[in-house]
Structures are given as structure tokens and as C-alpha cells.
Tab-separated table of C-alpha atoms in Angstrom:
chain	number	residue	atom	x	y	z
A	11	MET	CA	-65.420	-1.589	-44.149
A	12	LYS	CA	-62.341	-2.533	-42.073
A	13	LEU	CA	-62.785	-4.331	-38.774
A	14	THR	CA	-61.440	-1.437	-36.700
A	15	LYS	CA	-63.975	0.960	-38.181
A	16	VAL	CA	-66.779	-1.573	-37.807
A	17	LEU	CA	-65.946	-1.946	-34.124
A	18	ALA	CA	-65.767	1.800	-33.589
A	19	VAL	CA	-69.063	2.455	-35.345
A	20	ALA	CA	-70.691	-0.389	-33.449
A	21	ALA	CA	-69.494	1.080	-30.185
A	22	ALA	CA	-70.826	4.481	-31.173
A	23	ILE	CA	-74.238	3.065	-32.021
A	24	THR	CA	-74.343	1.040	-28.820
A	25	MET	CA	-73.515	4.067	-26.713
A	26	SER	CA	-75.757	6.496	-28.556
A	27	ALA	CA	-78.914	5.734	-26.630
A	28	GLY	CA	-79.283	8.537	-24.121
A	29	PHE	CA	-75.812	9.865	-24.981
A	30	ALA	CA	-76.016	13.510	-23.998
A	31	SER	CA	-73.872	15.456	-21.607
A	32	ALA	CA	-75.174	16.083	-18.118
A	33	ASP	CA	-75.412	19.835	-18.726
A	34	GLY	CA	-77.392	19.357	-21.933
A	35	HIS	CA	-74.592	20.500	-24.258
A	36	GLY	CA	-73.137	18.515	-27.137
A	37	GLY	CA	-70.398	15.942	-27.018
A	38	PRO	CA	-66.948	16.605	-25.601
A	39	ASN	CA	-64.083	18.218	-27.504
A	40	ILE	CA	-60.989	16.084	-26.982
A	41	PHE	CA	-57.527	17.266	-28.044
A	42	VAL	CA	-54.925	14.582	-28.767
A	43	ILE	CA	-51.231	15.486	-28.887
A	44	GLY	CA	-49.176	13.084	-31.008
A	45	GLY	CA	-46.493	12.718	-33.632
A	46	LYS	CA	-46.457	13.838	-37.230
A	47	PRO	CA	-49.574	12.499	-38.961
A	48	ASP	CA	-47.427	11.180	-41.831
A	49	ASP	CA	-45.249	9.205	-39.403
A	50	PRO	CA	-46.164	5.529	-40.040
A	51	PHE	CA	-46.564	4.687	-36.354
A	52	TRP	CA	-48.393	7.870	-35.418
A	53	SER	CA	-50.788	7.543	-38.328
A	54	ARG	CA	-52.084	4.363	-36.635
A	55	VAL	CA	-52.369	6.116	-33.279
A	56	LYS	CA	-54.248	8.955	-34.979
A	57	LEU	CA	-56.624	6.478	-36.639
A	58	GLY	CA	-57.420	4.902	-33.274
A	59	ALA	CA	-58.167	8.298	-31.753
A	60	GLU	CA	-60.354	9.240	-34.706
A	61	HIS	CA	-62.335	6.011	-34.494
A	62	ALA	CA	-62.943	6.596	-30.795
A	63	GLY	CA	-63.973	10.126	-31.708
A	64	LEU	CA	-66.888	8.845	-33.784
A	65	VAL	CA	-68.828	8.654	-30.531
A	66	ALA	CA	-68.167	12.301	-29.689
A	67	GLU	CA	-68.860	13.454	-33.233
A	68	MET	CA	-72.295	11.832	-33.317
A	69	HIS	CA	-73.319	14.195	-30.547
A	70	GLY	CA	-71.671	17.433	-31.563
A	71	GLY	CA	-68.239	16.851	-30.053
A	72	SER	CA	-64.903	16.400	-31.759
A	73	VAL	CA	-61.433	14.918	-31.598
A	74	THR	CA	-58.664	17.293	-32.702
A	75	TRP	CA	-55.194	15.962	-33.497
A	76	LEU	CA	-52.217	18.254	-32.855
A	77	GLY	CA	-48.790	17.129	-34.051
A	78	PRO	CA	-45.448	18.835	-34.705
A	79	GLN	CA	-44.195	19.617	-38.200
A	80	ASN	CA	-40.943	17.793	-37.416
A	81	TYR	CA	-39.058	16.373	-34.443
A	82	ASP	CA	-36.140	18.814	-34.404
A	83	ASN	CA	-37.347	20.694	-31.303
A	84	LEU	CA	-39.639	18.035	-29.910
A	85	GLY	CA	-40.101	19.005	-26.253
A	86	PRO	CA	-40.775	22.746	-26.635
A	87	ASP	CA	-42.885	22.216	-29.754
A	88	ALA	CA	-45.026	19.592	-28.025
A	89	ALA	CA	-45.420	21.858	-24.989
A	90	GLU	CA	-46.726	24.596	-27.279
A	91	LEU	CA	-49.268	22.171	-28.749
A	92	ILE	CA	-50.492	21.329	-25.244
A	93	ARG	CA	-50.982	25.024	-24.494
A	94	GLN	CA	-52.816	25.427	-27.815
A	95	ALA	CA	-55.246	22.732	-26.693
A	96	ILE	CA	-55.962	24.709	-23.519
A	97	ASP	CA	-56.406	27.949	-25.444
A	98	GLN	CA	-58.775	26.299	-27.906
A	99	GLY	CA	-61.113	25.173	-25.150
A	100	ALA	CA	-60.276	21.494	-24.786
A	101	ASP	CA	-62.664	19.526	-22.581
A	102	ALA	CA	-59.930	16.921	-22.119
A	103	VAL	CA	-56.374	16.307	-23.337
A	104	VAL	CA	-54.451	13.181	-24.343
A	105	GLY	CA	-50.679	13.502	-24.638
A	106	PRO	CA	-47.334	11.654	-24.519
A	107	ASP	CA	-44.750	12.837	-22.013
A	108	TRP	CA	-41.819	12.664	-24.421
A	109	VAL	CA	-39.565	15.302	-22.837
A	110	PRO	CA	-40.672	15.859	-19.233
A	111	GLU	CA	-38.513	18.888	-18.489
A	112	ALA	CA	-40.050	20.758	-21.429
A	113	MET	CA	-43.564	19.338	-21.397
A	114	ASP	CA	-44.455	18.876	-17.718
A	115	PRO	CA	-45.171	22.569	-17.050
A	116	ALA	CA	-47.655	22.580	-19.944
A	117	PHE	CA	-49.301	19.370	-18.723
A	118	GLN	CA	-49.487	20.894	-15.256
A	119	ALA	CA	-51.297	23.868	-16.754
A	120	VAL	CA	-53.874	21.432	-18.177
A	121	VAL	CA	-54.474	19.902	-14.750
A	122	ASP	CA	-54.462	23.283	-12.981
A	123	ALA	CA	-57.188	24.437	-15.390
A	124	GLY	CA	-59.355	21.521	-14.301
A	125	ILE	CA	-59.068	19.785	-17.681
A	126	PRO	CA	-58.960	15.962	-17.476
A	127	LEU	CA	-55.687	14.515	-18.757
A	128	VAL	CA	-54.574	11.059	-19.899
A	129	ILE	CA	-50.907	10.401	-20.603
A	130	TYR	CA	-50.300	7.871	-23.368
A	131	ASN	CA	-47.463	6.345	-25.395
A	132	ALA	CA	-44.590	7.785	-23.336
A	133	GLY	CA	-43.988	8.542	-19.684
A	134	GLY	CA	-45.695	5.575	-18.071
A	135	ILE	CA	-47.809	5.543	-14.947
A	136	GLU	CA	-45.031	7.470	-13.194
A	137	ALA	CA	-45.682	10.515	-15.390
A	138	ALA	CA	-49.443	10.161	-14.945
A	139	ASP	CA	-49.074	10.070	-11.162
A	140	ARG	CA	-46.585	12.934	-11.091
A	141	LEU	CA	-48.803	15.165	-13.200
A	142	GLY	CA	-52.141	14.256	-11.669
A	143	ALA	CA	-53.409	12.618	-14.872
A	144	MET	CA	-56.268	10.128	-14.792
A	145	ASN	CA	-54.322	7.245	-16.286
A	146	TYR	CA	-51.577	6.026	-18.593
A	147	VAL	CA	-52.277	4.073	-21.783
A	148	GLY	CA	-49.428	2.478	-23.702
A	149	ALA	CA	-46.439	0.234	-23.465
A	150	VAL	CA	-43.660	0.641	-20.936
A	151	ASP	CA	-40.819	1.983	-23.035
A	152	TYR	CA	-38.046	0.430	-20.959
A	153	LYS	CA	-39.684	-2.992	-21.131
A	154	SER	CA	-40.089	-2.673	-24.906
A	155	GLY	CA	-36.361	-2.139	-25.353
A	156	GLU	CA	-35.582	-4.805	-22.789
A	157	ALA	CA	-37.703	-7.343	-24.698
A	158	ALA	CA	-35.687	-6.655	-27.865
A	159	GLY	CA	-32.359	-7.008	-26.059
A	160	ILE	CA	-33.340	-10.275	-24.412
A	161	TYR	CA	-34.704	-11.655	-27.689
A	162	LEU	CA	-31.539	-10.925	-29.665
A	163	ALA	CA	-29.168	-12.086	-26.924
A	164	GLU	CA	-31.076	-15.324	-26.423
A	165	ALA	CA	-30.885	-15.840	-30.196
A	166	GLY	CA	-27.090	-15.860	-29.891
A	167	GLN	CA	-26.141	-12.240	-30.581
A	168	THR	CA	-23.559	-10.938	-28.128
A	169	ASN	CA	-22.945	-7.260	-28.841
A	170	GLY	CA	-25.799	-4.899	-29.653
A	171	ALA	CA	-26.267	-1.205	-30.381
A	172	CYS	CA	-29.441	0.877	-30.041
A	173	VAL	CA	-29.754	3.381	-32.890
A	174	ASN	CA	-31.043	6.554	-31.196
A	175	THR	CA	-32.205	9.204	-33.668
A	176	LEU	CA	-34.157	11.250	-31.109
A	177	PRO	CA	-31.646	11.971	-28.337
A	178	GLY	CA	-33.203	13.643	-25.302
A	179	ALA	CA	-36.666	12.150	-25.813
A	180	ALA	CA	-37.431	10.282	-22.595
A	181	ASN	CA	-39.199	7.362	-24.272
A	182	ILE	CA	-36.363	6.817	-26.759
A	183	GLU	CA	-33.745	6.958	-24.009
A	184	ALA	CA	-35.828	4.383	-22.121
A	185	PHE	CA	-35.946	2.140	-25.223
A	186	CYS	CA	-32.149	2.190	-25.424
A	187	ASN	CA	-31.598	1.714	-21.674
A	188	GLY	CA	-33.968	-1.234	-21.698
A	189	PHE	CA	-32.264	-2.727	-24.750
A	190	ASN	CA	-28.834	-2.499	-23.171
A	191	ASP	CA	-30.072	-4.041	-19.928
A	192	GLY	CA	-31.921	-6.778	-21.827
A	193	MET	CA	-28.774	-7.695	-23.739
A	194	ALA	CA	-26.810	-7.778	-20.490
A	195	ALA	CA	-29.424	-9.857	-18.665
A	196	ALA	CA	-29.214	-12.522	-21.366
A	197	GLY	CA	-25.422	-12.578	-21.455
A	198	GLY	CA	-24.634	-9.944	-24.088
A	199	ASN	CA	-23.454	-6.340	-24.168
A	200	GLY	CA	-25.332	-3.211	-25.260
A	201	SER	CA	-24.369	0.293	-26.377
A	202	VAL	CA	-25.947	3.311	-28.084
A	203	LEU	CA	-25.306	4.738	-31.536
A	204	GLN	CA	-26.537	8.291	-30.978
A	205	LEU	CA	-27.404	10.413	-33.995
A	206	PRO	CA	-28.757	13.985	-34.232
A	207	ALA	CA	-32.551	14.371	-34.168
A	208	THR	CA	-32.436	15.527	-37.796
A	209	ALA	CA	-31.559	11.943	-38.726
A	210	PHE	CA	-34.941	10.629	-37.573
A	211	GLY	CA	-36.858	9.577	-40.675
A	212	ASP	CA	-33.850	10.392	-42.907
A	213	SER	CA	-33.195	6.958	-44.370
A	214	THR	CA	-29.975	7.954	-46.100
A	215	ALA	CA	-28.453	9.500	-42.980
A	216	VAL	CA	-29.375	6.520	-40.789
A	217	ALA	CA	-28.138	3.954	-43.323
A	218	GLN	CA	-24.809	5.732	-43.739
A	219	ALA	CA	-24.339	6.078	-39.975
A	220	VAL	CA	-25.141	2.404	-39.384
A	221	ARG	CA	-22.786	1.313	-42.176
A	222	ALA	CA	-19.920	3.392	-40.756
A	223	HIS	CA	-20.584	2.237	-37.193
A	224	LEU	CA	-20.594	-1.442	-38.147
A	225	LEU	CA	-17.391	-1.121	-40.136
A	226	GLN	CA	-15.714	0.731	-37.255
A	227	ASN	CA	-17.031	-1.744	-34.680
A	228	PRO	CA	-16.882	-5.188	-36.311
A	229	ASP	CA	-17.823	-6.967	-33.076
A	230	ILE	CA	-21.404	-5.557	-33.182
A	231	ASP	CA	-23.805	-8.287	-34.272
A	232	ALA	CA	-27.182	-6.849	-33.196
A	233	LEU	CA	-29.056	-3.577	-33.690
A	234	PHE	CA	-32.224	-2.133	-32.208
A	235	ALA	CA	-34.058	0.664	-34.072
A	236	ILE	CA	-36.700	2.932	-32.547
A	237	GLY	CA	-39.252	2.955	-35.381
A	238	ASP	CA	-40.315	1.599	-38.769
A	239	GLN	CA	-38.371	3.998	-40.979
A	240	ASP	CA	-35.200	3.727	-38.941
A	241	THR	CA	-35.438	-0.072	-38.989
A	242	ASN	CA	-35.582	-0.188	-42.780
A	243	ALA	CA	-32.753	2.331	-43.010
A	244	ALA	CA	-30.638	0.305	-40.580
A	245	ILE	CA	-31.224	-2.832	-42.665
A	246	SER	CA	-29.909	-0.892	-45.662
A	247	GLY	CA	-26.869	0.102	-43.593
A	248	ILE	CA	-26.276	-3.530	-42.648
A	249	GLN	CA	-26.398	-4.497	-46.321
A	250	GLN	CA	-24.035	-1.683	-47.315
A	251	ALA	CA	-21.576	-2.850	-44.662
A	252	GLY	CA	-21.686	-6.390	-46.089
A	253	LYS	CA	-23.099	-7.692	-42.793
A	254	THR	CA	-26.374	-9.240	-43.963
A	255	GLY	CA	-26.999	-12.442	-42.011
A	256	GLU	CA	-24.286	-11.533	-39.505
A	257	VAL	CA	-25.933	-8.523	-37.835
A	258	GLN	CA	-29.489	-9.189	-36.635
A	259	ILE	CA	-31.953	-6.366	-36.092
A	260	CYS	CA	-35.082	-5.805	-34.073
A	261	GLY	CA	-37.126	-2.605	-34.263
A	262	MET	CA	-40.027	-0.830	-32.630
A	263	ASN	CA	-43.413	-1.055	-34.366
A	264	PHE	CA	-44.241	-2.530	-37.748
A	265	ASN	CA	-45.796	-1.820	-41.127
A	266	ASP	CA	-46.135	-3.858	-44.321
A	267	SER	CA	-42.450	-3.539	-45.189
A	268	ILE	CA	-41.380	-4.570	-41.687
A	269	LEU	CA	-43.591	-7.661	-41.824
A	270	ALA	CA	-42.107	-8.495	-45.229
A	271	ASN	CA	-38.616	-8.112	-43.727
A	272	ILE	CA	-39.467	-10.651	-41.030
A	273	GLN	CA	-40.959	-13.069	-43.576
A	274	GLN	CA	-37.849	-12.770	-45.757
A	275	GLY	CA	-35.448	-13.130	-42.831
A	276	THR	CA	-33.766	-9.717	-43.078
A	277	GLN	CA	-35.244	-8.677	-39.712
A	278	ALA	CA	-35.346	-10.841	-36.588
A	279	CYS	CA	-38.284	-9.244	-34.799
A	280	ALA	CA	-40.472	-6.201	-34.263
A	281	ILE	CA	-41.657	-4.930	-30.899
A	282	ASP	CA	-45.371	-4.188	-31.044
A	283	GLN	CA	-46.840	-1.503	-28.775
A	284	GLN	CA	-50.214	-1.416	-30.602
A	285	GLY	CA	-50.450	2.239	-31.518
A	286	TYR	CA	-54.067	2.011	-32.694
A	287	GLN	CA	-55.095	0.773	-29.257
A	288	GLN	CA	-53.192	3.595	-27.572
A	289	GLY	CA	-55.106	6.237	-29.489
A	290	PHE	CA	-58.448	4.459	-29.229
A	291	PHE	CA	-58.370	3.623	-25.507
A	292	ALA	CA	-56.918	6.943	-24.300
A	293	THR	CA	-59.463	8.965	-26.270
A	294	SER	CA	-62.381	6.703	-25.315
A	295	ILE	CA	-61.557	6.993	-21.612
A	296	LEU	CA	-61.759	10.782	-21.759
A	297	ILE	CA	-64.883	10.901	-23.927
A	298	ASN	CA	-66.771	8.817	-21.382
A	299	HIS	CA	-65.265	10.654	-18.416
A	300	VAL	CA	-66.259	14.089	-19.695
A	301	GLN	CA	-69.689	12.871	-20.756
A	302	TYR	CA	-70.606	10.699	-17.776
A	303	GLY	CA	-67.930	11.123	-15.106
A	304	THR	CA	-66.814	7.509	-15.515
A	305	THR	CA	-63.353	6.328	-14.511
A	306	ILE	CA	-61.351	3.192	-15.247
A	307	PRO	CA	-60.333	1.433	-12.006
A	308	THR	CA	-57.317	-0.212	-13.654
A	309	ARG	CA	-54.372	2.124	-13.326
A	310	GLU	CA	-51.954	1.788	-16.234
A	311	ILE	CA	-53.515	0.197	-19.294
A	312	LEU	CA	-50.708	-1.615	-21.102
A	313	THR	CA	-50.727	-2.160	-24.867
A	314	GLY	CA	-47.329	-3.899	-25.113
A	315	PRO	CA	-44.645	-4.973	-25.568
A	316	GLY	CA	-45.410	-7.888	-27.849
A	317	ILE	CA	-42.934	-9.626	-30.156
A	318	VAL	CA	-43.576	-10.245	-33.845
A	319	ASP	CA	-41.135	-12.708	-35.400
A	320	ALA	CA	-41.081	-15.599	-37.852
A	321	SER	CA	-43.217	-17.703	-35.521
A	322	ASN	CA	-46.286	-15.435	-35.688
A	323	VAL	CA	-45.751	-13.013	-38.574
A	324	ASP	CA	-48.295	-14.745	-40.845
A	325	LEU	CA	-50.981	-14.398	-38.179
A	326	VAL	CA	-50.119	-10.723	-37.682
A	327	ILE	CA	-50.331	-10.127	-41.444
A	328	ALA	CA	-53.798	-11.702	-41.444
A	329	GLY	CA	-54.770	-9.271	-38.664
A	330	VAL	CA	-53.438	-6.336	-40.689
A	331	GLU	CA	-55.441	-7.420	-43.722
A	332	ALA	CA	-58.567	-7.580	-41.553
A	333	GLY	CA	-57.845	-4.078	-40.229
A	334	ALA	CA	-57.334	-5.338	-36.672
A	335	ARG	CA	-53.583	-4.630	-36.345
């Protein structure tokens, strides 16, 4: 059994003594809004939420994951999922504030209905405060991008571009703004290569766009990608442009292929926001709050950013093999 599951089961067993809701009913029903379950990053977030949900399930509760079919109409689709959670009788809701103008009214409906809310992954403590949520769990998107920009500029790259395949999503815009500012703070320059949302996860489209952009802008020597699939696609675009070794890349999140890229030297770094922890902590907070009325006094529980590069990639791989990353 993997370490993450062992820890979750152990927590469930530890908490099971006397674990019954104050009104005598079963465990809480928590609804978690997230990305597509087949998205590599969001599959880890989903796993964390499910492991936290073992506690609720042992006592008749549940954790229900709601994700969009695609990211083409992200804000309105996510808002509809939030309203579905209300309609289906959620005892508490976890959700990312990806597109505030589309999603905030739905989140406000959660709070107005007296349903406890935790914002995670996107929006930061500012969104949690604005919406009346209990807390925020996740990385600060701007700081994640900033860390990548500073890293690449300090490594000697002078002109970077953030590959944005989800224009309009607040967290992705924050990634790119942070990247540009990080490059500038360390003496470089930053810009944005903005693609249509249909390009997200489309490796061919991203690779072709990166290739064309690099050939049209030969002074670019650094790229920042917003997720695993886009990072691999951008590396392909770098290779197609004949820029391997010249253009360095850093990307959000990691999987086995990303770690292999870093080991092989085709990728400079990955920014880790610990998706499993985001799902696990956000869901756990609400399970205990609904069940016992507990609160976490620490406002804003940060899960990143952390940097994975050649200096620590072997240790991270060992953590992945143990099920801890």
C-alpha cells in the first residue's frame, strides 16, 4: 500500500473513535470542484481529496468530485458545477476560484446558503476573504510564476515567454504576471505567448505554436509552461525549432516524464505546488468542521511554490516511488 494511502487510513482509524456527527447523522457529504480527472495534475488533487474522504466514508459520508469535461468554457462551466453541489445537498464545498467574474456569484450562493466553503488551488486568501470562505489552501499563483522567472534569469537566461493556453483564467494570468516580474527582478525580460484555450492539453498545437514563436523571436531563451502536458509539448517545440540547449524551460507541476526531463537536462526546473496536499488538506478541514465545528487558526495554508531541479530531482523521484509526492 502506498504511503499516502497508509497515512490517510491511519488518520481515519485514529479519528474513528467517537466519530459521529453532533446531530446523530452520518458523516458529512463534501463536494470538491476541480479539473478534469484525467488531467495529470488534477488527478493528484483528486487522489488527495479521496484519501481525506476515507474518514467521511467510514461513517456514512462521502466526497464527490465534480470536474468539467474540458476547459473551453472554464468559468461558466465551473460555476454550474458549484451550483450542482448546492442542489445535490452538499454539507460543504471545496473549489478553486479560477475565473472570479464567472464563479464568484456561485460561490456566494454557497455561502448565502450557510454551506461552509474552502477555496483551494486558485484565488488565494484574497478570494477566500472576499467570498467569506473559511480558508485558502494552495500555492500563491503569482509567486509560483515569479519563482520560475527568477530561477531562469539567475541561471543566465535574459528573455522569457510564458506559454498561456488558458487565457482569462485568473490563476494562469497570475502565473504569467509573476513569471514576467520574476524575470525582470533578476535582470531579464518577460512576455506572454497567448494561445486559445483549445490548445490546452493539445500537444501538437502547443509544440507548433512554440516552434513558430521561437523562430519568429530568436532572442527568446527561456519559456515557462503552465502544466505538465504543456511543458512536454513546449520541449518538443524547442526541439523542432532547433533550440535545444539554447532555450531553457521551467513548468508548473511534475509527473514521471517531467522528472525524467530534469534528469536528462531537457528541462531546467519544475514548480511544485503539491496538488495532493491541496486536495487532502482542503477536504480534511471541511470534514472536521462539519463534523465537530473545528477551525484552523492559520489563515492561508500554503503548499508551494517549491523548485524541483537537478539538485533535488533524485530525492523527489524517491518520494514519488514511496507515494509521498
